[in-house]
GROMACS .gro file of C-alpha atoms in nm:
model
  485
    1PHE     CA    1   2.310  -0.481   0.354
    2ASP     CA    2   2.600  -0.736   0.430
    3ASP     CA    3   2.906  -0.456   0.409
    4VAL     CA    4   2.725  -0.201   0.599
    5VAL     CA    5   2.910  -0.024   0.851
    6VAL     CA    6   2.801   0.205   1.181
    7GLY     CA    7   3.106   0.291   1.408
    8ASP     CA    8   3.369  -0.020   1.360
    9GLN     CA    9   3.027  -0.262   1.419
   10ARG     CA   10   2.892  -0.460   1.070
   11PHE     CA   11   2.545  -0.572   1.092
   12GLU     CA   12   2.629  -0.977   1.050
   13ASN     CA   13   2.283  -1.159   1.067
   14GLN     CA   14   2.192  -1.189   0.686
   15GLU     CA   15   1.995  -1.463   0.768
   16ILE     CA   16   1.701  -1.227   0.878
   17PHE     CA   17   1.649  -1.080   0.599
   18SER     CA   18   1.579  -1.431   0.397
   19ILE     CA   19   1.217  -1.478   0.272
   20SER     CA   20   1.200  -1.822   0.367
   21TYR     CA   21   1.363  -1.835   0.684
   22LEU     CA   22   1.096  -1.606   0.779
   23ALA     CA   23   0.837  -1.794   0.616
   24ASP     CA   24   0.894  -2.127   0.744
   25PRO     CA   25   0.729  -2.249   1.063
   26GLU     CA   26   1.071  -2.430   1.173
   27THR     CA   27   1.252  -2.128   1.242
   28PRO     CA   28   1.304  -2.075   1.651
   29LEU     CA   29   1.061  -1.814   1.766
   30SER     CA   30   1.384  -1.721   1.948
   31GLY     CA   31   1.602  -1.667   1.644
   32LEU     CA   32   1.297  -1.469   1.441
   33ILE     CA   33   1.266  -1.193   1.738
   34GLY     CA   34   1.622  -1.206   1.831
   35GLY     CA   35   1.714  -1.107   1.459
   36LEU     CA   36   1.464  -0.892   1.383
   37GLY     CA   37   1.545  -0.666   1.742
   38GLN     CA   38   1.911  -0.680   1.648
   39LEU     CA   39   1.781  -0.541   1.265
   40VAL     CA   40   1.630  -0.236   1.484
   41ASP     CA   41   1.956  -0.246   1.821
   42PHE     CA   42   2.162  -0.162   1.432
   43TYR     CA   43   1.927   0.137   1.314
   44GLU     CA   44   1.904   0.275   1.699
   45LEU     CA   45   2.304   0.249   1.665
   46TRP     CA   46   2.325   0.476   1.400
   47LEU     CA   47   2.063   0.694   1.534
   48THR     CA   48   2.316   0.769   1.812
   49SER     CA   49   2.586   0.754   1.589
   50LEU     CA   50   2.529   1.055   1.386
   51ASP     CA   51   2.800   1.398   1.481
   52ARG     CA   52   2.493   1.701   1.509
   53SER     CA   53   2.838   1.920   1.623
   54GLY     CA   54   2.902   2.032   1.258
   55VAL     CA   55   2.511   2.121   1.152
   56PRO     CA   56   2.467   2.501   1.171
   57ARG     CA   57   2.235   2.659   1.406
   58VAL     CA   58   1.921   2.788   1.184
   59PHE     CA   59   1.858   2.378   1.042
   60ALA     CA   60   1.865   2.291   1.352
   61ALA     CA   61   1.473   2.270   1.494
   62ALA     CA   62   1.500   2.047   1.134
   63ILE     CA   63   1.701   1.803   1.240
   64ASP     CA   64   1.509   1.762   1.521
   65ARG     CA   65   1.217   1.674   1.332
   66ARG     CA   66   1.368   1.420   1.146
   67LEU     CA   67   1.577   1.231   1.455
   68GLU     CA   68   1.223   1.213   1.575
   69GLN     CA   69   1.090   1.060   1.350
   70VAL     CA   70   1.327   0.807   1.377
   71GLN     CA   71   1.375   0.756   1.689
   72SER     CA   72   0.944   0.707   1.623
   73ALA     CA   73   0.949   0.442   1.369
   74ILE     CA   74   1.231   0.290   1.587
   75ASP     CA   75   0.955   0.220   1.894
   76ARG     CA   76   0.708   0.161   1.680
   77MET     CA   77   0.962  -0.111   1.499
   78ARG     CA   78   0.993  -0.230   1.877
   79ALA     CA   79   0.617  -0.293   1.982
   80ALA     CA   80   0.586  -0.457   1.671
   81ILE     CA   81   0.864  -0.723   1.776
   82LEU     CA   82   0.731  -0.781   2.051
   83LEU     CA   83   0.355  -0.835   1.948
   84VAL     CA   84   0.560  -1.110   1.716
   85GLU     CA   85   0.682  -1.258   2.005
   86SER     CA   86   0.303  -1.199   2.197
   87ASP     CA   87   0.026  -1.250   1.962
   88THR     CA   88  -0.040  -1.581   1.855
   89ASN     CA   89  -0.264  -1.463   1.496
   90ILE     CA   90   0.027  -1.166   1.415
   91ARG     CA   91   0.348  -1.401   1.413
   92ASP     CA   92   0.141  -1.627   1.211
   93ALA     CA   93  -0.034  -1.347   0.963
   94PHE     CA   94   0.352  -1.215   1.010
   95ARG     CA   95   0.529  -1.613   0.885
   96LEU     CA   96   0.252  -1.646   0.644
   97ALA     CA   97   0.268  -1.282   0.423
   98ASN     CA   98   0.619  -1.410   0.388
   99TYR     CA   99   0.562  -1.752   0.272
  100ALA     CA  100   0.259  -1.581  -0.009
  101MET     CA  101   0.518  -1.325  -0.105
  102LEU     CA  102   0.800  -1.590  -0.198
  103ILE     CA  103   0.580  -1.801  -0.369
  104GLN     CA  104   0.435  -1.520  -0.594
  105MET     CA  105   0.849  -1.425  -0.610
  106ILE     CA  106   0.924  -1.789  -0.705
  107HIS     CA  107   0.581  -1.820  -0.995
  108ALA     CA  108   0.676  -1.427  -1.061
  109GLY     CA  109   1.020  -1.587  -1.231
  110LEU     CA  110   0.871  -1.906  -1.355
  111ARG     CA  111   0.652  -1.668  -1.543
  112ARG     CA  112   0.916  -1.443  -1.704
  113LYS     CA  113   1.024  -1.757  -1.901
  114GLY     CA  114   0.680  -1.753  -2.090
  115PRO     CA  115   0.418  -1.688  -2.205
  116PHE     CA  116   0.344  -2.035  -2.260
  117ASN     CA  117   0.116  -2.202  -2.524
  118LYS     CA  118  -0.179  -2.433  -2.337
  119ASP     CA  119  -0.094  -2.734  -2.229
  120GLU     CA  120   0.332  -2.632  -2.267
  121ALA     CA  121   0.401  -2.460  -1.896
  122PRO     CA  122   0.642  -2.665  -1.699
  123THR     CA  123   0.494  -2.844  -1.443
  124ILE     CA  124   0.752  -2.852  -1.163
  125ASP     CA  125   0.747  -2.929  -0.807
  126VAL     CA  126   0.888  -2.605  -0.597
  127ASP     CA  127   0.953  -2.660  -0.263
  128TYR     CA  128   0.948  -2.337  -0.196
  129LEU     CA  129   1.106  -2.329   0.192
  130THR     CA  130   1.390  -2.387   0.044
  131ARG     CA  131   1.430  -2.123  -0.192
  132LYS     CA  132   1.750  -1.900  -0.023
  133GLU     CA  133   1.793  -1.701  -0.266
  134PHE     CA  134   1.456  -1.423  -0.237
  135ARG     CA  135   1.553  -1.167   0.042
  136TRP     CA  136   1.362  -0.831   0.177
  137ARG     CA  137   1.550  -0.537   0.115
  138PRO     CA  138   1.683  -0.391   0.435
  139PHE     CA  139   1.358  -0.129   0.414
  140GLN     CA  140   1.105  -0.328   0.301
  141LEU     CA  141   1.084  -0.530   0.618
  142GLY     CA  142   1.175  -0.260   0.785
  143PHE     CA  143   0.848  -0.139   0.698
  144LEU     CA  144   0.672  -0.448   0.815
  145LEU     CA  145   0.751  -0.380   1.125
  146LEU     CA  146   0.663   0.009   1.118
  147VAL     CA  147   0.351  -0.049   1.016
  148LEU     CA  148   0.200  -0.397   1.146
  149ALA     CA  149   0.112  -0.316   1.507
  150SER     CA  150  -0.106   0.016   1.352
  151THR     CA  151  -0.227  -0.172   1.094
  152ALA     CA  152  -0.348  -0.551   1.272
  153ASP     CA  153  -0.545  -0.297   1.551
  154ASP     CA  154  -0.765  -0.040   1.473
  155THR     CA  155  -0.709   0.159   1.793
  156ASP     CA  156  -0.349   0.133   1.818
  157ASP     CA  157  -0.190   0.497   1.870
  158PHE     CA  158  -0.066   0.550   1.524
  159ARG     CA  159  -0.367   0.421   1.320
  160ASP     CA  160  -0.436   0.793   1.181
  161LEU     CA  161  -0.104   0.813   1.084
  162VAL     CA  162  -0.043   0.826   0.686
  163ASP     CA  163   0.272   0.629   0.674
  164VAL     CA  164   0.469   0.665   0.347
  165ILE     CA  165   0.719   0.509   0.179
  166TRP     CA  166   1.019   0.694   0.013
  167PHE     CA  167   1.230   0.566  -0.210
  168SER     CA  168   1.394   0.584  -0.592
  169THR     CA  169   1.227   0.439  -0.846
  170GLY     CA  170   1.239   0.018  -0.878
  171GLY     CA  171   1.414   0.067  -0.519
  172GLY     CA  172   1.081  -0.279  -0.425
  173LYS     CA  173   0.838  -0.053  -0.304
  174THR     CA  174   0.559  -0.275  -0.463
  175GLU     CA  175   0.683  -0.597  -0.255
  176ALA     CA  176   0.668  -0.403   0.096
  177TYR     CA  177   0.298  -0.218   0.044
  178LEU     CA  178   0.188  -0.603  -0.138
  179LEU     CA  179   0.367  -0.804   0.150
  180VAL     CA  180   0.195  -0.530   0.396
  181ALA     CA  181  -0.130  -0.559   0.221
  182ALA     CA  182  -0.122  -0.976   0.248
  183PHE     CA  183  -0.071  -0.956   0.687
  184ALA     CA  184  -0.350  -0.737   0.652
  185MET     CA  185  -0.611  -0.991   0.452
  186ILE     CA  186  -0.458  -1.301   0.662
  187HIS     CA  187  -0.467  -1.106   1.023
  188ARG     CA  188  -0.801  -0.987   0.951
  189ARG     CA  189  -0.956  -1.393   0.872
  190LEU     CA  190  -0.688  -1.550   1.162
  191GLU     CA  191  -0.871  -1.263   1.448
  192TRP     CA  192  -1.183  -1.222   1.320
  193GLY     CA  193  -1.313  -1.571   1.139
  194GLU     CA  194  -1.564  -1.520   0.891
  195ALA     CA  195  -1.656  -1.082   0.887
  196GLY     CA  196  -1.256  -1.055   0.850
  197CYS     CA  197  -1.324  -1.188   0.501
  198GLY     CA  198  -1.511  -0.943   0.180
  199THR     CA  199  -1.285  -0.646   0.123
  200ALA     CA  200  -1.001  -0.563   0.278
  201VAL     CA  201  -0.730  -0.374   0.104
  202MET     CA  202  -0.800  -0.063  -0.166
  203ASN     CA  203  -0.554   0.050  -0.342
  204ARG     CA  204  -0.596   0.338  -0.628
  205TYR     CA  205  -0.422   0.474  -0.868
  206THR     CA  206  -0.382   0.810  -1.084
  207TYR     CA  207  -0.285   0.673  -1.393
  208ARG     CA  208  -0.516   0.372  -1.587
  209PHE     CA  209  -0.135   0.165  -1.741
  210LEU     CA  210   0.009   0.172  -1.412
  211THR     CA  211  -0.377   0.013  -1.250
  212ALA     CA  212  -0.355  -0.213  -1.499
  213ASP     CA  213   0.062  -0.309  -1.415
  214GLN     CA  214  -0.016  -0.328  -1.076
  215PHE     CA  215  -0.344  -0.609  -1.147
  216ASP     CA  216  -0.094  -0.838  -1.275
  217ARG     CA  217   0.149  -0.855  -0.971
  218THR     CA  218  -0.105  -0.799  -0.718
  219ALA     CA  219  -0.296  -1.119  -0.907
  220GLY     CA  220   0.027  -1.342  -0.868
  221LEU     CA  221   0.023  -1.264  -0.484
  222ALA     CA  222  -0.320  -1.372  -0.446
  223CYS     CA  223  -0.246  -1.730  -0.639
  224ALA     CA  224   0.035  -1.718  -0.345
  225LEU     CA  225  -0.209  -1.650  -0.128
  226GLU     CA  226  -0.534  -1.914  -0.166
  227ARG     CA  227  -0.272  -2.181  -0.291
  228ILE     CA  228  -0.124  -2.083   0.124
  229ARG     CA  229  -0.526  -2.057   0.161
  230TRP     CA  230  -0.580  -2.495   0.058
  231GLY     CA  231  -0.368  -2.625   0.326
  232GLU     CA  232  -0.477  -2.360   0.612
  233SER     CA  233  -0.815  -2.406   0.763
  234ARG     CA  234  -0.829  -2.138   0.960
  235LEU     CA  235  -0.833  -1.887   0.614
  236LEU     CA  236  -1.171  -1.996   0.612
  237ASP     CA  237  -1.357  -2.089   0.263
  238GLN     CA  238  -1.340  -1.783   0.080
  239PRO     CA  239  -1.141  -1.755  -0.158
  240PHE     CA  240  -0.867  -1.442  -0.165
  241THR     CA  241  -0.927  -1.268  -0.512
  242VAL     CA  242  -0.825  -0.991  -0.681
  243GLY     CA  243  -1.050  -0.735  -0.864
  244LEU     CA  244  -0.997  -0.440  -1.128
  245TRP     CA  245  -1.233  -0.235  -1.090
  246VAL     CA  246  -1.185   0.062  -1.382
  247GLY     CA  247  -1.347   0.218  -1.672
  248GLY     CA  248  -1.570   0.055  -1.946
  249GLU     CA  249  -1.348   0.156  -2.203
  250LEU     CA  250  -1.060  -0.070  -2.013
  251THR     CA  251  -1.282  -0.357  -1.937
  252PRO     CA  252  -1.660  -0.470  -1.901
  253ASN     CA  253  -1.883  -0.353  -1.648
  254ARG     CA  254  -2.162  -0.574  -1.679
  255TYR     CA  255  -2.190  -0.940  -1.828
  256ARG     CA  256  -2.351  -0.887  -2.100
  257HIS     CA  257  -2.048  -0.667  -2.171
  258ALA     CA  258  -1.777  -0.903  -2.120
  259GLU     CA  259  -2.003  -1.170  -2.336
  260ASP     CA  260  -1.949  -0.929  -2.672
  261ARG     CA  261  -1.597  -0.881  -2.546
  262PHE     CA  262  -1.478  -1.185  -2.555
  263SER     CA  263  -1.685  -1.279  -2.894
  264GLU     CA  264  -1.487  -1.024  -2.996
  265LEU     CA  265  -1.128  -1.107  -2.864
  266VAL     CA  266  -1.159  -1.483  -3.035
  267GLU     CA  267  -1.259  -1.306  -3.388
  268SER     CA  268  -0.991  -1.065  -3.330
  269VAL     CA  269  -0.692  -1.316  -3.260
  270GLU     CA  270  -0.495  -1.307  -3.588
  271ASP     CA  271  -0.098  -1.346  -3.588
  272ALA     CA  272   0.024  -1.079  -3.352
  273GLU     CA  273  -0.286  -0.820  -3.323
  274VAL     CA  274  -0.453  -0.925  -2.988
  275LYS     CA  275  -0.701  -0.687  -2.841
  276ASN     CA  276  -0.763  -0.765  -2.504
  277ALA     CA  277  -1.027  -0.632  -2.274
  278PHE     CA  278  -0.947  -0.802  -2.040
  279GLN     CA  279  -0.668  -0.658  -1.887
  280ILE     CA  280  -0.461  -1.008  -1.800
  281GLU     CA  281  -0.220  -1.154  -2.044
  282SER     CA  282  -0.174  -1.515  -1.874
  283CYS     CA  283  -0.140  -1.712  -1.577
  284PRO     CA  284  -0.033  -1.534  -1.330
  285ASP     CA  285   0.099  -1.821  -1.095
  286CYS     CA  286   0.174  -2.026  -1.472
  287GLY     CA  287   0.235  -1.812  -1.713
  288THR     CA  288   0.053  -1.987  -1.985
  289ARG     CA  289  -0.122  -1.731  -2.183
  290LEU     CA  290  -0.506  -1.633  -2.203
  291PHE     CA  291  -0.572  -1.601  -2.537
  292PRO     CA  292  -0.376  -1.780  -2.829
  293SER     CA  293  -0.162  -1.536  -3.005
  294SER     CA  294  -0.351  -1.708  -3.341
  295ARG     CA  295  -0.647  -1.820  -3.448
  296ILE     CA  296  -0.693  -2.220  -3.393
  297ARG     CA  297  -0.930  -2.412  -3.546
  298ASP     CA  298  -0.964  -2.760  -3.492
  299PRO     CA  299  -1.096  -2.976  -3.748
  300GLN     CA  300  -1.436  -2.889  -3.815
  301GLY     CA  301  -1.301  -2.507  -3.887
  302ASP     CA  302  -1.454  -2.408  -3.507
  303ASP     CA  303  -1.223  -2.204  -3.255
  304ASP     CA  304  -1.113  -2.409  -3.053
  305LEU     CA  305  -1.228  -2.256  -2.696
  306ALA     CA  306  -1.051  -2.427  -2.472
  307HIS     CA  307  -0.722  -2.174  -2.548
  308TYR     CA  308  -0.916  -1.901  -2.349
  309GLY     CA  309  -0.858  -1.788  -2.034
  310PHE     CA  310  -1.220  -1.682  -2.024
  311LYS     CA  311  -1.544  -1.801  -1.978
  312ALA     CA  312  -1.848  -1.526  -2.026
  313GLY     CA  313  -2.163  -1.608  -1.943
  314PRO     CA  314  -2.503  -1.392  -1.858
  315THR     CA  315  -2.447  -1.441  -1.513
  316ARG     CA  316  -2.097  -1.440  -1.402
  317PHE     CA  317  -1.763  -1.458  -1.561
  318VAL     CA  318  -1.519  -1.652  -1.510
  319THR     CA  319  -1.156  -1.597  -1.527
  320ARG     CA  320  -0.900  -1.977  -1.555
  321CYS     CA  321  -0.591  -2.051  -1.677
  322PRO     CA  322  -0.596  -2.335  -2.040
  323SER     CA  323  -0.340  -2.511  -1.881
  324LYS     CA  324  -0.496  -2.872  -1.798
  325ALA     CA  325  -0.185  -2.883  -1.566
  326CYS     CA  326  -0.229  -2.544  -1.330
  327VAL     CA  327  -0.376  -2.551  -0.972
  328PHE     CA  328  -0.619  -2.323  -1.130
  329HIS     CA  329  -0.753  -2.466  -1.424
  330LYS     CA  330  -1.049  -2.428  -1.329
  331SER     CA  331  -1.056  -2.078  -1.144
  332LEU     CA  332  -0.830  -1.857  -1.152
  333PRO     CA  333  -0.837  -1.578  -0.820
  334VAL     CA  334  -0.914  -1.246  -1.055
  335SER     CA  335  -1.261  -1.073  -1.128
  336MET     CA  336  -1.290  -0.780  -1.360
  337VAL     CA  337  -1.597  -0.732  -1.469
  338ASP     CA  338  -1.809  -0.510  -1.254
  339ASP     CA  339  -2.123  -0.704  -1.178
  340GLU     CA  340  -1.879  -1.000  -1.047
  341LEU     CA  341  -1.718  -0.746  -0.844
  342TYR     CA  342  -2.020  -0.645  -0.661
  343ALA     CA  343  -2.151  -0.994  -0.671
  344ARG     CA  344  -1.900  -1.111  -0.465
  345PRO     CA  345  -1.593  -0.827  -0.299
  346PRO     CA  346  -1.247  -0.900  -0.425
  347SER     CA  347  -1.037  -0.897  -0.076
  348PHE     CA  348  -0.852  -0.668  -0.342
  349ILE     CA  349  -0.962  -0.377  -0.469
  350ILE     CA  350  -0.752  -0.202  -0.709
  351GLY     CA  351  -0.931   0.124  -0.947
  352THR     CA  352  -0.819   0.418  -1.080
  353ILE     CA  353  -0.985   0.703  -0.846
  354ASP     CA  354  -1.191   0.891  -1.132
  355LYS     CA  355  -1.390   0.520  -1.050
  356PHE     CA  356  -1.435   0.557  -0.715
  357ALA     CA  357  -1.593   0.898  -0.799
  358MET     CA  358  -1.888   0.680  -0.900
  359LEU     CA  359  -1.938   0.518  -0.547
  360PRO     CA  360  -2.274   0.750  -0.451
  361ARG     CA  361  -2.398   0.659  -0.817
  362VAL     CA  362  -2.401   0.285  -0.792
  363SER     CA  363  -2.583   0.128  -0.502
  364ASN     CA  364  -2.376  -0.244  -0.575
  365ALA     CA  365  -2.050  -0.098  -0.514
  366GLY     CA  366  -2.173   0.013  -0.123
  367VAL     CA  367  -2.076  -0.387  -0.029
  368PHE     CA  368  -1.689  -0.281  -0.111
  369LEU     CA  369  -1.700  -0.082   0.198
  370GLY     CA  370  -1.868  -0.381   0.419
  371PHE     CA  371  -2.233  -0.228   0.340
  372ASN     CA  372  -2.485  -0.465   0.427
  373SER     CA  373  -2.268  -0.699   0.351
  374GLY     CA  374  -2.147  -0.890   0.779
  375ARG     CA  375  -1.842  -0.808   0.650
  376ARG     CA  376  -1.564  -0.567   0.826
  377PRO     CA  377  -1.534  -0.258   0.650
  378PRO     CA  378  -1.199  -0.277   0.450
  379SER     CA  379  -0.862  -0.205   0.721
  380LEU     CA  380  -0.614  -0.075   0.470
  381ILE     CA  381  -0.639   0.163   0.216
  382ILE     CA  382  -0.290   0.243  -0.037
  383GLN     CA  383  -0.236   0.507  -0.270
  384ASP     CA  384   0.041   0.470  -0.493
  385GLU     CA  385   0.172   0.720  -0.673
  386LEU     CA  386   0.107   1.031  -0.387
  387HIS     CA  387   0.295   1.292  -0.530
  388LEU     CA  388   0.037   1.255  -0.864
  389ILE     CA  389  -0.285   1.373  -0.725
  390SER     CA  390  -0.221   1.742  -0.688
  391GLY     CA  391  -0.406   2.056  -0.799
  392PRO     CA  392  -0.764   2.008  -0.922
  393LEU     CA  393  -0.659   1.624  -0.885
  394GLY     CA  394  -0.664   1.694  -0.527
  395THR     CA  395  -0.957   1.933  -0.410
  396LEU     CA  396  -1.193   1.635  -0.607
  397ALA     CA  397  -0.987   1.335  -0.445
  398GLY     CA  398  -1.017   1.456  -0.080
  399ILE     CA  399  -1.344   1.486  -0.119
  400TYR     CA  400  -1.409   1.111  -0.168
  401GLU     CA  401  -1.156   1.037   0.074
  402ALA     CA  402  -1.381   1.221   0.373
  403ALA     CA  403  -1.634   1.065   0.225
  404ILE     CA  404  -1.526   0.709   0.159
  405GLU     CA  405  -1.363   0.700   0.528
  406THR     CA  406  -1.678   0.869   0.655
  407VAL     CA  407  -1.936   0.544   0.492
  408ILE     CA  408  -1.639   0.341   0.707
  409ARG     CA  409  -1.625   0.424   1.012
  410ALA     CA  410  -1.982   0.456   1.000
  411GLN     CA  411  -2.040   0.034   0.975
  412PRO     CA  412  -2.104  -0.199   1.252
  413GLU     CA  413  -1.775  -0.285   1.300
  414GLY     CA  414  -1.642   0.077   1.136
  415ALA     CA  415  -1.343   0.169   1.242
  416PRO     CA  416  -1.043   0.421   1.091
  417PRO     CA  417  -0.849   0.238   0.790
  418LYS     CA  418  -0.504   0.172   0.774
  419ILE     CA  419  -0.390   0.455   0.508
  420LEU     CA  420   0.003   0.383   0.346
  421ALA     CA  421   0.121   0.620   0.043
  422SER     CA  422   0.388   0.513  -0.196
  423THR     CA  423   0.638   0.812  -0.416
  424ALA     CA  424   0.914   0.869  -0.532
  425THR     CA  425   0.908   1.226  -0.539
  426ILE     CA  426   0.890   1.333  -0.135
  427ARG     CA  427   0.801   1.734  -0.200
  428ASN     CA  428   0.569   1.847   0.081
  429ALA     CA  429   0.397   1.489   0.214
  430ALA     CA  430   0.277   1.638   0.473
  431GLU     CA  431   0.067   1.883   0.319
  432GLN     CA  432  -0.048   1.647   0.086
  433CYS     CA  433  -0.147   1.364   0.302
  434ARG     CA  434  -0.310   1.654   0.547
  435ARG     CA  435  -0.489   1.819   0.228
  436LEU     CA  436  -0.572   1.514   0.151
  437TYR     CA  437  -0.724   1.289   0.453
  438ALA     CA  438  -0.687   1.529   0.692
  439ARG     CA  439  -0.468   1.338   0.879
  440LYS     CA  440  -0.067   1.364   0.977
  441ALA     CA  441   0.203   1.206   0.745
  442ALA     CA  442   0.559   1.049   0.877
  443VAL     CA  443   0.796   0.922   0.578
  444PHE     CA  444   1.009   0.617   0.584
  445PRO     CA  445   1.236   0.578   0.563
  446SER     CA  446   1.373   0.889   0.731
  447PRO     CA  447   1.590   1.079   0.630
  448GLY     CA  448   1.911   1.134   0.907
  449LEU     CA  449   2.094   1.453   0.947
  450ASN     CA  450   2.211   1.446   0.597
  451SER     CA  451   1.915   1.316   0.303
  452ASN     CA  452   2.177   1.147   0.129
  453ASP     CA  453   2.199   0.909   0.418
  454SER     CA  454   1.872   0.712   0.559
  455PHE     CA  455   2.030   0.410   0.785
  456PHE     CA  456   1.859   0.199   0.460
  457ALA     CA  457   1.929   0.388   0.148
  458ARG     CA  458   2.221   0.621   0.094
  459VAL     CA  459   2.343   0.747  -0.190
  460ASP     CA  460   2.709   0.607  -0.341
  461GLU     CA  461   2.924   0.935  -0.458
  462SER     CA  462   3.195   0.695  -0.624
  463ILE     CA  463   2.953   0.683  -0.937
  464GLU     CA  464   2.891   0.907  -1.157
  465ARG     CA  465   2.576   0.735  -1.264
  466SER     CA  466   2.369   0.434  -1.101
  467ARG     CA  467   2.079   0.423  -1.338
  468MET     CA  468   1.983   0.511  -1.702
  469TYR     CA  469   1.643   0.520  -1.836
  470VAL     CA  470   1.470   0.535  -2.175
  471GLY     CA  471   1.156   0.623  -2.259
  472VAL     CA  472   0.986   0.480  -2.595
  473MET     CA  473   0.625   0.625  -2.689
  474GLY     CA  474   0.504   0.439  -3.019
  475GLN     CA  475   0.343   0.677  -3.260
  476GLY     CA  476   0.000   0.716  -3.357
  477VAL     CA  477  -0.122   0.457  -3.072
  478THR     CA  478  -0.168   0.585  -2.699
  479ASN     CA  479   0.047   0.568  -2.423
  480THR     CA  480  -0.208   0.306  -2.209
  481VAL     CA  481  -0.150   0.073  -2.568
  482ALA     CA  482   0.174   0.139  -2.602
  483VAL     CA  483   0.310  -0.015  -2.333
  484TYR     CA  484   0.084  -0.312  -2.348
  485TRP     CA  485   0.257  -0.368  -2.679
   0.00000   0.00000   0.00000
């Protein structure tokens, strides 16, 4: 963004994209508010600099709609900055959400050097706020500002609007909505105390392998939130956790099934071939393997279960890091067994659309919607890969969306949840959101006069290609198995 020029002006305040700058409690409020304001001012400068003189009249109405959407985004971002300046809880949630994402990114980098065997992961003392190299892409920070007010306030005028992130594959959409999710989970606790615990965020996917992959990434965020919670009494004693709610073929649904699958895992560890039913391979904080790559036996000939990160029992299933030096040695903030999820509803639940269709059949699952829990119902719903929900799947999904929202609104503290969607294929997004959610939709970032320029992203026409994709499909196995091999 440092080479973006609007007219004869260049955006100079690059510090505002530094995650450590946004997360640091020592950052002056005037500097934070001023920097965010400069970003929005530059966005508005781009809007006013667009030259409509060459646009054919037949396109005038369409262009008006586009530019009105950009202006609406600018107005919403300005309103968010005012809230960050004036509302202590929102400002603290904004800062701590950035801090959580910074911690998550740093530990993700450490994990990429692994996975490590038990007690072999490097133990380093990270001073997170000194790590200046982690930065937001402008659209990611802009998206948080765009949806901040409607995420924090269930009476906001844009609460019922579906905000759709439209960006190319690999552009950082997941980090953008994880930042918003972190903000939502933290703000609920600061604003409503114990009532803000429970399930705050629901994230649905259409494909099983996408669900499992995002579970691993979100687990890193849960660990980061826990590190913050330990030093912030206002975030209460209830852990931040992430839960994976999918079919029994992918994860065990009952404690007894988890015991059986764990026994199978211990018996199946032979050389490089491992069957893992728990969908997480290594500690999301330090990168230690949650099960060995080959059979380990002690001198007496028994399997050494200390090398496994799973403890299965008749009434509890715990995931932990095998490394004694890891701060999550006793317990990791993740769950993937249905019985455990019902007993201790996760802060962030990830599941497939077909699993959410089980809600009417499993009474215990009502806790995810705040039913008889004493907690507020979910305030944020995220739908990734929106374009995949079409045809018969879209018809069924729309029915369940209406049912889920009805139950959420019917709770004592019920309010319409904020809905975010993500896609790299934008065709008919507004119509699709109307059919799925009976709500209007807004795309961010919206293009201006040219579809190749949305201020936050431009097509570079000076090169023949920008990215090459290579697909590999293993023979004789399903795509899910191939991904995890």
